[in-house]
mmCIF file of C-alpha atoms in Angstrom:
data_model
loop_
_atom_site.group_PDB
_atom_site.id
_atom_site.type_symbol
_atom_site.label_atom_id
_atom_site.label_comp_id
_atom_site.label_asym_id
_atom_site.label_seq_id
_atom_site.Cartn_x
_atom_site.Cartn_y
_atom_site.Cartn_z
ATOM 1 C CA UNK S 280 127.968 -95.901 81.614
ATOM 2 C CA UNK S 281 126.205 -98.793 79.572
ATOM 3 C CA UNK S 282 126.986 -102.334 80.955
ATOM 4 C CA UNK S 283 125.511 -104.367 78.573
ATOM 5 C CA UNK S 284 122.061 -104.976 76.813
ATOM 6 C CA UNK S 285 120.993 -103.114 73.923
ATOM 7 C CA UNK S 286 118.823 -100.093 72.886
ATOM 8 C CA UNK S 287 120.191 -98.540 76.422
ATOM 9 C CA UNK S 288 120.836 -94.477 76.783
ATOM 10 C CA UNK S 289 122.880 -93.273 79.971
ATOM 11 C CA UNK S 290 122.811 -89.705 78.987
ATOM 12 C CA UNK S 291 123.367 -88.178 82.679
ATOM 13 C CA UNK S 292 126.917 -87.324 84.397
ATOM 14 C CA UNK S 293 127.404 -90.626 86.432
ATOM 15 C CA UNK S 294 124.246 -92.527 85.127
ATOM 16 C CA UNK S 295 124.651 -95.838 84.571
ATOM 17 C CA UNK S 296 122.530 -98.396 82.493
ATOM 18 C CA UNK S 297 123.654 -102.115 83.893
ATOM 19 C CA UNK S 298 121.926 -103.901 81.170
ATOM 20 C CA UNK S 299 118.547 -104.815 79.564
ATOM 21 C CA UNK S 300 116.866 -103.093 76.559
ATOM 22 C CA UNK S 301 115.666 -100.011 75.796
ATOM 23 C CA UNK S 302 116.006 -98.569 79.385
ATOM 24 C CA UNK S 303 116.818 -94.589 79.998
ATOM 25 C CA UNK S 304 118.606 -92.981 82.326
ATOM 26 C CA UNK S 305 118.594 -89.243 81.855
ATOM 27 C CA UNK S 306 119.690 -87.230 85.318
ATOM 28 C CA UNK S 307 122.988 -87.240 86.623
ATOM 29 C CA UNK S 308 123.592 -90.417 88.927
ATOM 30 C CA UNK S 309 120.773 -92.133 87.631
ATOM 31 C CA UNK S 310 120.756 -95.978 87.879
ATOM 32 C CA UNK S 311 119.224 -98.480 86.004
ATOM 33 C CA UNK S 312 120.000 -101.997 86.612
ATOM 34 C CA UNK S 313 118.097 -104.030 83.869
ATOM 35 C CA UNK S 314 114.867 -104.758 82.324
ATOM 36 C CA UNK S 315 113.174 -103.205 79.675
ATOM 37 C CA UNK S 316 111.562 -99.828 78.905
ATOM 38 C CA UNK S 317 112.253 -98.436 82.264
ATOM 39 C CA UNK S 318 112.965 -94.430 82.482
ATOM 40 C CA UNK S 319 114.870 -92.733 85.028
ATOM 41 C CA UNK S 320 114.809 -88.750 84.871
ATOM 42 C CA UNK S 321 115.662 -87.140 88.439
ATOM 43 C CA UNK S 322 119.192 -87.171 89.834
ATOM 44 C CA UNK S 323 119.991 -90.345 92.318
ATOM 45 C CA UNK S 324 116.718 -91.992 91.345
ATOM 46 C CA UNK S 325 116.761 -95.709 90.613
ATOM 47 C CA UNK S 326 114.842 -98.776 88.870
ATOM 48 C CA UNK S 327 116.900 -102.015 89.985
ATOM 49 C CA UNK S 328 114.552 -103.961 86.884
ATOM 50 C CA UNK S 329 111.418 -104.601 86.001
ATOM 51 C CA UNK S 330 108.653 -103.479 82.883
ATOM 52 C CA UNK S 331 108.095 -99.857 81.741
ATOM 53 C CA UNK S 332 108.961 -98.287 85.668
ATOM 54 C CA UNK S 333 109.667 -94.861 85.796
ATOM 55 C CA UNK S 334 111.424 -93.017 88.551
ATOM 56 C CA UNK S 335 110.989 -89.238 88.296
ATOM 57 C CA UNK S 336 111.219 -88.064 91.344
ATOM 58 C CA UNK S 337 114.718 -86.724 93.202
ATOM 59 C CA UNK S 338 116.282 -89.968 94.880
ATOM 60 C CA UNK S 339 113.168 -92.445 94.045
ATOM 61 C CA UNK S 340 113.396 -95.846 93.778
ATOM 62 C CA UNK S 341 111.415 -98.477 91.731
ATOM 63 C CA UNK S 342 112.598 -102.123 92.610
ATOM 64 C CA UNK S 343 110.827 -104.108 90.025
ATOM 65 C CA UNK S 344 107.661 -105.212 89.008
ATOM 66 C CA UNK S 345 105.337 -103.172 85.516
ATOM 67 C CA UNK S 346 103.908 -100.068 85.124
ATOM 68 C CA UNK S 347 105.638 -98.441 88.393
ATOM 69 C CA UNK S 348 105.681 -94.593 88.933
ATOM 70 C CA UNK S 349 107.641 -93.626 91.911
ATOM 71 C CA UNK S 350 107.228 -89.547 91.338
ATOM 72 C CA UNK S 351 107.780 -88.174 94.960
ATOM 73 C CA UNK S 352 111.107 -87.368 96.399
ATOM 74 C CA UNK S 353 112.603 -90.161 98.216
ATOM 75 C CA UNK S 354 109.539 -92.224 96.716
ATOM 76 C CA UNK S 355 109.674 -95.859 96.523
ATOM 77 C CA UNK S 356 107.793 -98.806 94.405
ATOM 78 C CA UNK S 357 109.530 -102.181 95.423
ATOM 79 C CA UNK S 358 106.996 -103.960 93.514
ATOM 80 C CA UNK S 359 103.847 -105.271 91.654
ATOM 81 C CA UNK S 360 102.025 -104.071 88.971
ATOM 82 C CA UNK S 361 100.324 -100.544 88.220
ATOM 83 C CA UNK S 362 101.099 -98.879 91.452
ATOM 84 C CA UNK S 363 102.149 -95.249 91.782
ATOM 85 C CA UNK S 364 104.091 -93.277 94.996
ATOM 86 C CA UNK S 365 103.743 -89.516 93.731
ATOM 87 C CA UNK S 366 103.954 -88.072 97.432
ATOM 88 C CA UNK S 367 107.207 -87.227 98.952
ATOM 89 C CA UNK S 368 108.634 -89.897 100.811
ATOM 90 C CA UNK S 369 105.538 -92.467 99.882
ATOM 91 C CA UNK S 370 105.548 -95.581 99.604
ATOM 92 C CA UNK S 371 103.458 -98.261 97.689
ATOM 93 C CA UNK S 372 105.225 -101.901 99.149
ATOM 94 C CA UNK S 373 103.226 -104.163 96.259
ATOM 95 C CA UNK S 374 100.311 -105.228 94.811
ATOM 96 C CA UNK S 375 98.559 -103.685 91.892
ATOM 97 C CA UNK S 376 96.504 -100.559 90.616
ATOM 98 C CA UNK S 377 97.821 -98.667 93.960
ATOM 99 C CA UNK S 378 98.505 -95.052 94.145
ATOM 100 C CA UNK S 379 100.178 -93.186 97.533
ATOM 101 C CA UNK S 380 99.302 -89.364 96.203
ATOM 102 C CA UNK S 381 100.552 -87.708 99.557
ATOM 103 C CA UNK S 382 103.443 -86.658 101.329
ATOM 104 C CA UNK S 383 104.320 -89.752 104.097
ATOM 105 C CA UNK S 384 101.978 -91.918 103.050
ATOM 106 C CA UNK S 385 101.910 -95.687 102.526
ATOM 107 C CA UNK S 386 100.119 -98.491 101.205
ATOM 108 C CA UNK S 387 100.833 -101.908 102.309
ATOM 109 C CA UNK S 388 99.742 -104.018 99.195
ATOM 110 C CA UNK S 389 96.610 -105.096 98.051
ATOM 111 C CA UNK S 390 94.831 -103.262 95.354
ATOM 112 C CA UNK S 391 92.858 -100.636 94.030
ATOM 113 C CA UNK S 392 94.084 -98.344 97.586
ATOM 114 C CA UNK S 393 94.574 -94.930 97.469
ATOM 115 C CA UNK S 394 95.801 -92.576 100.103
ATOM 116 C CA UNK S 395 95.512 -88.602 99.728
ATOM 117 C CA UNK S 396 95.783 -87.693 103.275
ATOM 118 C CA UNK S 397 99.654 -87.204 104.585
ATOM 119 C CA UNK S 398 100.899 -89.402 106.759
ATOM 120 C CA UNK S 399 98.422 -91.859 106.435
ATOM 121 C CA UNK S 400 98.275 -95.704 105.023
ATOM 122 C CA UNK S 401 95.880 -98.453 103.614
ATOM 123 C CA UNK S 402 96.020 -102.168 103.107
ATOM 124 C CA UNK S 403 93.858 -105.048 101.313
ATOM 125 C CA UNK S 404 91.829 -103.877 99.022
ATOM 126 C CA UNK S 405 89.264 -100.622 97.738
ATOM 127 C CA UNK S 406 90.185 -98.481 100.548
ATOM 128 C CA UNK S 407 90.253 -94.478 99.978
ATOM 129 C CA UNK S 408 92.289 -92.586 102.727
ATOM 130 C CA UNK S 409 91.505 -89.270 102.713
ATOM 131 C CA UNK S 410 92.029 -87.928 106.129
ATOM 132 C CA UNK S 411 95.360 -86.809 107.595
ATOM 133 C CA UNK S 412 97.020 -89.374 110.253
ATOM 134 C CA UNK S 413 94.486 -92.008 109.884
ATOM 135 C CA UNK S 414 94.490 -95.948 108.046
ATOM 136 C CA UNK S 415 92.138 -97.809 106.471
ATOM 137 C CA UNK S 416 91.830 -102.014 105.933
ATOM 138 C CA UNK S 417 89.963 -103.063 103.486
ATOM 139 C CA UNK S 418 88.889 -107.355 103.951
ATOM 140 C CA UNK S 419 85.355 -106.762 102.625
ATOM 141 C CA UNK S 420 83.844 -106.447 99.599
ATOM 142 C CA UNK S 421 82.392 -102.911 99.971
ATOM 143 C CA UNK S 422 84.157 -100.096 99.662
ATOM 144 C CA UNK S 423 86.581 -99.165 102.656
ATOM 145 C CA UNK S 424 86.801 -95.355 103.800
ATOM 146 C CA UNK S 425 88.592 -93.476 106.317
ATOM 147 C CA UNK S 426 86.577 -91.683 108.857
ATOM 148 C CA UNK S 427 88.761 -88.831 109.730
ATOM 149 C CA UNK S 428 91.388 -87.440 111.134
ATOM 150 C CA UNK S 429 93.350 -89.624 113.965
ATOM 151 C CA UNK S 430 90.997 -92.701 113.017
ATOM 152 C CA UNK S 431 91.666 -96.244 111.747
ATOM 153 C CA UNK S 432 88.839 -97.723 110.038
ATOM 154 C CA UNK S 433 88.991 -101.910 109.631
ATOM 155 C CA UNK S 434 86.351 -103.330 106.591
ATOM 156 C CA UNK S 435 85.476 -106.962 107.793
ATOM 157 C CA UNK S 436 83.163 -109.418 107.834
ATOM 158 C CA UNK S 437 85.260 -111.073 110.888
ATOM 159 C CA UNK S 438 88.376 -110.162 112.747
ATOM 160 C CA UNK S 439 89.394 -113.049 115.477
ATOM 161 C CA UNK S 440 91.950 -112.576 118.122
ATOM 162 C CA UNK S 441 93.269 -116.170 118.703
ATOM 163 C CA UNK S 442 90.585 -117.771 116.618
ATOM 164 C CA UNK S 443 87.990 -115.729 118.131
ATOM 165 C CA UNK S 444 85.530 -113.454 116.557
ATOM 166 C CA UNK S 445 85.312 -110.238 117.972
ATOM 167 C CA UNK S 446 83.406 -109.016 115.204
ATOM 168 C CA UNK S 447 80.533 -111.227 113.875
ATOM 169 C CA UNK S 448 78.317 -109.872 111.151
ATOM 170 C CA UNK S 449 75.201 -112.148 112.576
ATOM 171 C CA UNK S 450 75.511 -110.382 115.366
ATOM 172 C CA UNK S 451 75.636 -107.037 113.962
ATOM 173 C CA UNK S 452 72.903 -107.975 111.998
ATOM 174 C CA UNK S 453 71.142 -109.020 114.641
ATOM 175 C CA UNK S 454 71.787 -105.636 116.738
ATOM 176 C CA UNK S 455 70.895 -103.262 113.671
ATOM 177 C CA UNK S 456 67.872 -105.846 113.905
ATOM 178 C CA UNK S 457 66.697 -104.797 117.263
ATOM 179 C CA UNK S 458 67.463 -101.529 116.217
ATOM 180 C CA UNK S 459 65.121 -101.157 113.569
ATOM 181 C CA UNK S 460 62.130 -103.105 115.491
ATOM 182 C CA UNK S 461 63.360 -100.147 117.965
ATOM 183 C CA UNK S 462 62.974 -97.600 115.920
ATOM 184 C CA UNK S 463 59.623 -98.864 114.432
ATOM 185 C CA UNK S 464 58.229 -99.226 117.712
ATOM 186 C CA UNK S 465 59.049 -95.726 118.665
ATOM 187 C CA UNK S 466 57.526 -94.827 115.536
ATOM 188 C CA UNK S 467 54.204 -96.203 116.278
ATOM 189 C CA UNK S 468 54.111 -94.645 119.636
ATOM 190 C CA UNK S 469 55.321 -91.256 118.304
ATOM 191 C CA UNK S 470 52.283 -92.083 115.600
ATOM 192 C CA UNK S 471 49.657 -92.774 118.243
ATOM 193 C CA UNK S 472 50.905 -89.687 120.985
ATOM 194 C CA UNK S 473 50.427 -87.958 117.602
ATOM 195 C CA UNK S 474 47.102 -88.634 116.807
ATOM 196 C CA UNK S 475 46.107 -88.374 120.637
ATOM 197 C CA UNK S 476 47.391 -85.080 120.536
ATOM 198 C CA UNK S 477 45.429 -84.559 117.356
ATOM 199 C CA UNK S 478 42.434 -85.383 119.359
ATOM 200 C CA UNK S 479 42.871 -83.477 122.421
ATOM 201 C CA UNK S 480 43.667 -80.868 119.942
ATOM 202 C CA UNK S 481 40.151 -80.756 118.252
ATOM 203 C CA UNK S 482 38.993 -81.235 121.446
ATOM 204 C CA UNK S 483 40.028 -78.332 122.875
ATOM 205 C CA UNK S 484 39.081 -76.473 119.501
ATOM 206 C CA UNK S 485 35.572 -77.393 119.872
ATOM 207 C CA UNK S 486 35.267 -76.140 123.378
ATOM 208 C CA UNK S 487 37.012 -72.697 122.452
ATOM 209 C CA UNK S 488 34.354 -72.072 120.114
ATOM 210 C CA UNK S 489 31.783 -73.263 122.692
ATOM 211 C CA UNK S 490 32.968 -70.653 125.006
ATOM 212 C CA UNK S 491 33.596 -68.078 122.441
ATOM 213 C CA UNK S 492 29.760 -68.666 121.556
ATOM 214 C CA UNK S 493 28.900 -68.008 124.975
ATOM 215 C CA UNK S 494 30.574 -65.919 125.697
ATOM 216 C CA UNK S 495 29.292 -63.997 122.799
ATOM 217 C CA UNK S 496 25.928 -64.460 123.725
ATOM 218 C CA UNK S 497 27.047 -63.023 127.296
ATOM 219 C CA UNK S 498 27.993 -60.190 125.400
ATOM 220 C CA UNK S 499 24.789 -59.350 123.724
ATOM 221 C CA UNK S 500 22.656 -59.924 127.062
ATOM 222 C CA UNK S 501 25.061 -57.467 128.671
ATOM 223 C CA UNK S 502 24.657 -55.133 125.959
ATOM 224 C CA UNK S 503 20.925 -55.661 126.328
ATOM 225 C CA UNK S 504 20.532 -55.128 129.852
ATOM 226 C CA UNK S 505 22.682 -51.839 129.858
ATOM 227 C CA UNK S 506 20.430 -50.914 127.331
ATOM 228 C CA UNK S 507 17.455 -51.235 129.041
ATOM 229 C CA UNK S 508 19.316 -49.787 132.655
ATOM 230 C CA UNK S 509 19.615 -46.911 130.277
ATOM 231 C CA UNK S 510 15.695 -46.699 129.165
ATOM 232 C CA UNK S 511 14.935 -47.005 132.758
ATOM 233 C CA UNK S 512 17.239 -44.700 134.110
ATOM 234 C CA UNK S 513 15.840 -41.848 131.681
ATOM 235 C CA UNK S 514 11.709 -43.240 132.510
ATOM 236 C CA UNK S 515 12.763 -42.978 136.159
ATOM 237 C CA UNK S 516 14.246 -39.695 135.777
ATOM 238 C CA UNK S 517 11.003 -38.182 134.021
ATOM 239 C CA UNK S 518 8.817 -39.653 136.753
ATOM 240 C CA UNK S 519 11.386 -38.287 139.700
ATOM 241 C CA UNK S 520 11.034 -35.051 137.602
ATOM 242 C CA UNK S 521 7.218 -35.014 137.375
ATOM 243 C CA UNK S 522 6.747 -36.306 141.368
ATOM 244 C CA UNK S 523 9.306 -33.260 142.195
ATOM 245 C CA UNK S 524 6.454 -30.772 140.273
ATOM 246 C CA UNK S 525 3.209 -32.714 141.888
ATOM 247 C CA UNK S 526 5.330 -32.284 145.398
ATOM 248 C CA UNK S 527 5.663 -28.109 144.341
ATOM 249 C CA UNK S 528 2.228 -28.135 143.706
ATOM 250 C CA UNK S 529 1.209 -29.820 146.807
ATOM 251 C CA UNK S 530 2.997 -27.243 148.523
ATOM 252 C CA UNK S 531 1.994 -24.860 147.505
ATOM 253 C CA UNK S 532 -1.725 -25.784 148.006
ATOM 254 C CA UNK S 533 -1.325 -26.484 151.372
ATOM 255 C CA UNK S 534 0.305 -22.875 151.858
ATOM 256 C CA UNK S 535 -2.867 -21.562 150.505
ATOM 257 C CA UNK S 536 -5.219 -23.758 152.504
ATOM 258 C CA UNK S 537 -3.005 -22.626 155.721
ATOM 259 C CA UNK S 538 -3.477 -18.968 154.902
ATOM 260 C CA UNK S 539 -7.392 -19.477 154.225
ATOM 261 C CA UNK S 540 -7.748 -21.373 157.981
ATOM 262 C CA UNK S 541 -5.796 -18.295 159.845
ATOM 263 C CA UNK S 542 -8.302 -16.297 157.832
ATOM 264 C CA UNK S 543 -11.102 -18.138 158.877
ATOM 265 C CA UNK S 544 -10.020 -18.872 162.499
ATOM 266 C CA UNK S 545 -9.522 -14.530 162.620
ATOM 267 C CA UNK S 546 -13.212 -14.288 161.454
ATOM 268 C CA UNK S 547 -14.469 -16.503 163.842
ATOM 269 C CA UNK S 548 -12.746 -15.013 166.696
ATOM 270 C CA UNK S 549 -13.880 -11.407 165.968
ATOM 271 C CA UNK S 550 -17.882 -13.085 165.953
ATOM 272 C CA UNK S 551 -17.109 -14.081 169.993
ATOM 273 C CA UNK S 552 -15.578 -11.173 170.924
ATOM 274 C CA UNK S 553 -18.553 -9.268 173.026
ATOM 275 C CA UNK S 554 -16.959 -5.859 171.955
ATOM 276 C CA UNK S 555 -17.492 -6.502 168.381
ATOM 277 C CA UNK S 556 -21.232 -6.051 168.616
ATOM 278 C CA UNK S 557 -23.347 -3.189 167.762
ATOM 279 C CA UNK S 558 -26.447 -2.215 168.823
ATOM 280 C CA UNK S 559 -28.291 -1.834 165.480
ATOM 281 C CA UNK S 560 -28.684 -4.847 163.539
ATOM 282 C CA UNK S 561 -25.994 -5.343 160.762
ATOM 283 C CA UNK S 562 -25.174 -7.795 158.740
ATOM 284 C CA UNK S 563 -21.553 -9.275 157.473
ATOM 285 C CA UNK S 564 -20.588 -10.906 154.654
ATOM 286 C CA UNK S 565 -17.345 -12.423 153.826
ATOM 287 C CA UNK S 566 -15.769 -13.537 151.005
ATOM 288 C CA UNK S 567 -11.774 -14.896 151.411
ATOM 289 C CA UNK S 568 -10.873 -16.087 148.125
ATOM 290 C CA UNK S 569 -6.976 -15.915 147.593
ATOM 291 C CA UNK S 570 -7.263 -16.821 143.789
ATOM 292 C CA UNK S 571 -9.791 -18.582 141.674
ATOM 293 C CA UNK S 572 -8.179 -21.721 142.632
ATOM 294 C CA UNK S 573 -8.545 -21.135 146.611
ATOM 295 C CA UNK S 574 -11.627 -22.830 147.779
ATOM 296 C CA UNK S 575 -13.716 -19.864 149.496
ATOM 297 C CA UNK S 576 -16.311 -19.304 151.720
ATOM 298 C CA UNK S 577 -19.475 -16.262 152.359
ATOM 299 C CA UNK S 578 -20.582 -15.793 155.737
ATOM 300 C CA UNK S 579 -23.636 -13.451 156.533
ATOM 301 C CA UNK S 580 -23.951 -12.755 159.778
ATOM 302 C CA UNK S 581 -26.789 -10.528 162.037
ATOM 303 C CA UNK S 582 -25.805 -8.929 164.996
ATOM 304 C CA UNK S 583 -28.922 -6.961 167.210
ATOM 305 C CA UNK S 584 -28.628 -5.260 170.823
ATOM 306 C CA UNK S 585 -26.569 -6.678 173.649
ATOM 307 C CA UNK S 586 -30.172 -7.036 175.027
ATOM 308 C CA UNK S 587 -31.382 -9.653 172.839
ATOM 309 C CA UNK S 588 -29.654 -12.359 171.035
ATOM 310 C CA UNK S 589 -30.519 -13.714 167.886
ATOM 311 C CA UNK S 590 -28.750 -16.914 166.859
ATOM 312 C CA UNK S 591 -26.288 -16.238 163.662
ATOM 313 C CA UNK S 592 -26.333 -17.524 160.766
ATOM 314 C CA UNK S 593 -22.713 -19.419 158.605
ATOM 315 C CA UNK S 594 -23.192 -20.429 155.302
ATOM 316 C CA UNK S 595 -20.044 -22.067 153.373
ATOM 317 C CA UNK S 596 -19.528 -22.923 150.255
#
């Protein structure tokens, strides 16, 4: 049904077009109650008036205002200019250039919001919800953001609870202030426990290679001195070997000597011995040489009559 108006289509069982111009109602129970270039194409959706609205969404409603989208089932635009509520059951309540792209979600009024997370919402102005369950309020000039999840996220230069401020940016400032003078100071004493550490560093270098240098030198005096254990070891071993030959020798010199004496001492004994003599004159020699290298002796000796005695005559040599 067409109430009045002109240029007006109700083409949809049970749409009706109350009045204004060139307004379209397309899906069955559509309603459109005036204004001008407004489209309705999803069953039970209406635009109560306004500028080029649209309401495609199932059961959406636009109530007036210019360029309004609602596109979400059970969406709903009451107002302002530019604003869009494509999310099922979203709402954008005014303002302008505002756009509620998620299921649940909501934006106040203000401008330039948007809200992507679901069940979320945003006020004032240049915030970007993106998290699920959280809110953002942009009063600032900057850019206002959502911080996640769970979170609401105020953008202000002051908020005052009964004309107090509870949030002063002098005194931010001041705090990210001492912050930074902080920070700087830690700096300069990482900086210096660097470079002391740098020091101790080369410090410690410098005596490693000391003691690696003498301890290298160590090492060639030790390498030295077993050397020359080793020459002396093999001298002393020669000499032990020539003392053990001189001591054979000696030996065996003094064996010889020994057998000469019991020689000797036999000799003499048979010139005492009464029994020995003879009554004609005779004369003994002896000669008791072991070897060449014995030292020897001659003995003459003259024996005459028991009678007479004629002293005897040794000769060594």
């Amino acid at each position: 049904a067409i109430g009045g108006g002109s240029s007006n289509s109700a083409s949809g069982e049970y749409a009706v077009v109350a009045g204004g111009k060139s307004n379209t109602a397309t899906s069955d129970s559509a309603t459109i109650g005036g204004g001008s270039n407004n489209y309705v194409s999803s069953s039970f959706a209406t635009i109560t008036g306004g500028y080029s609205n649209t309401a495609v969404g199932y059961s959406a409603f636009v109530g007036g205002g210019s360029f309004l989208t609602a596109g979400g089932a059970h969406s709903s635009v009451p107002g302002g200019r530019g604003n869009a509520a494509w999310g099922a059951y979203a709402t954008v309540g005014g303002g302008r250039d505002n756009q509620a792209l998620a299921p649940l979600s909501a934006i106040f009024g203000g401008q330039s919001n948007t809200v992507t997370g679901s069940r979320s919402l945003a006020a004032g102005s240049r915030t970007n919800v993106t998290h699920n369950s959280s809110a953002a309020f942009g009063f600032s000039d900057s850019q206002c953001d959502s911080k996640g999840p769970n979170t609401v996220n105020f953008c202000a230069d002051h908020v005052l609870v009964n004309g107090l401020n509870i949030v002063v940016t002098d005194v931010l400032d001041q705090a990210l202030l001492g912050i930074r003078e902080n920070l700087t100071a830690v700096d300069r004493t990482t900086s210096a426990a660097i470079s002391v550490l740098s020091s101790v560093d080369e410090a410690l270098e410098r005596r490693l290679a000391q003691k690696e240098f003498v301890l290298g030198n160590l090492s060639l005096y030790v390498d030295e001195i077993n050397y020359n254990c080793t020459e002396l070891q093999a001298a002393s071993l020669v000499r032990i070997e020539k003392l053990e030959t001189l001591v054979d020798e000696q030996e065996k010199l003094i064996a010889r000597q020994n057998a000469t004496l019991t020689r000797m001492d036999a000799f003499l004994r048979s010139l005492t011995t009464p029994s020995s003599f003879s009554s004609t004159s005779t004369t003994i020699d002896a000669h008791d040489c072991v070897d060449d290298a014995d030292p020897c002796f001659e003995t003459t000796a003259e024996v005459t009559s028991s009678s007479s005695t004629t002293p005897s005559t040794t000769t060594s040599a």
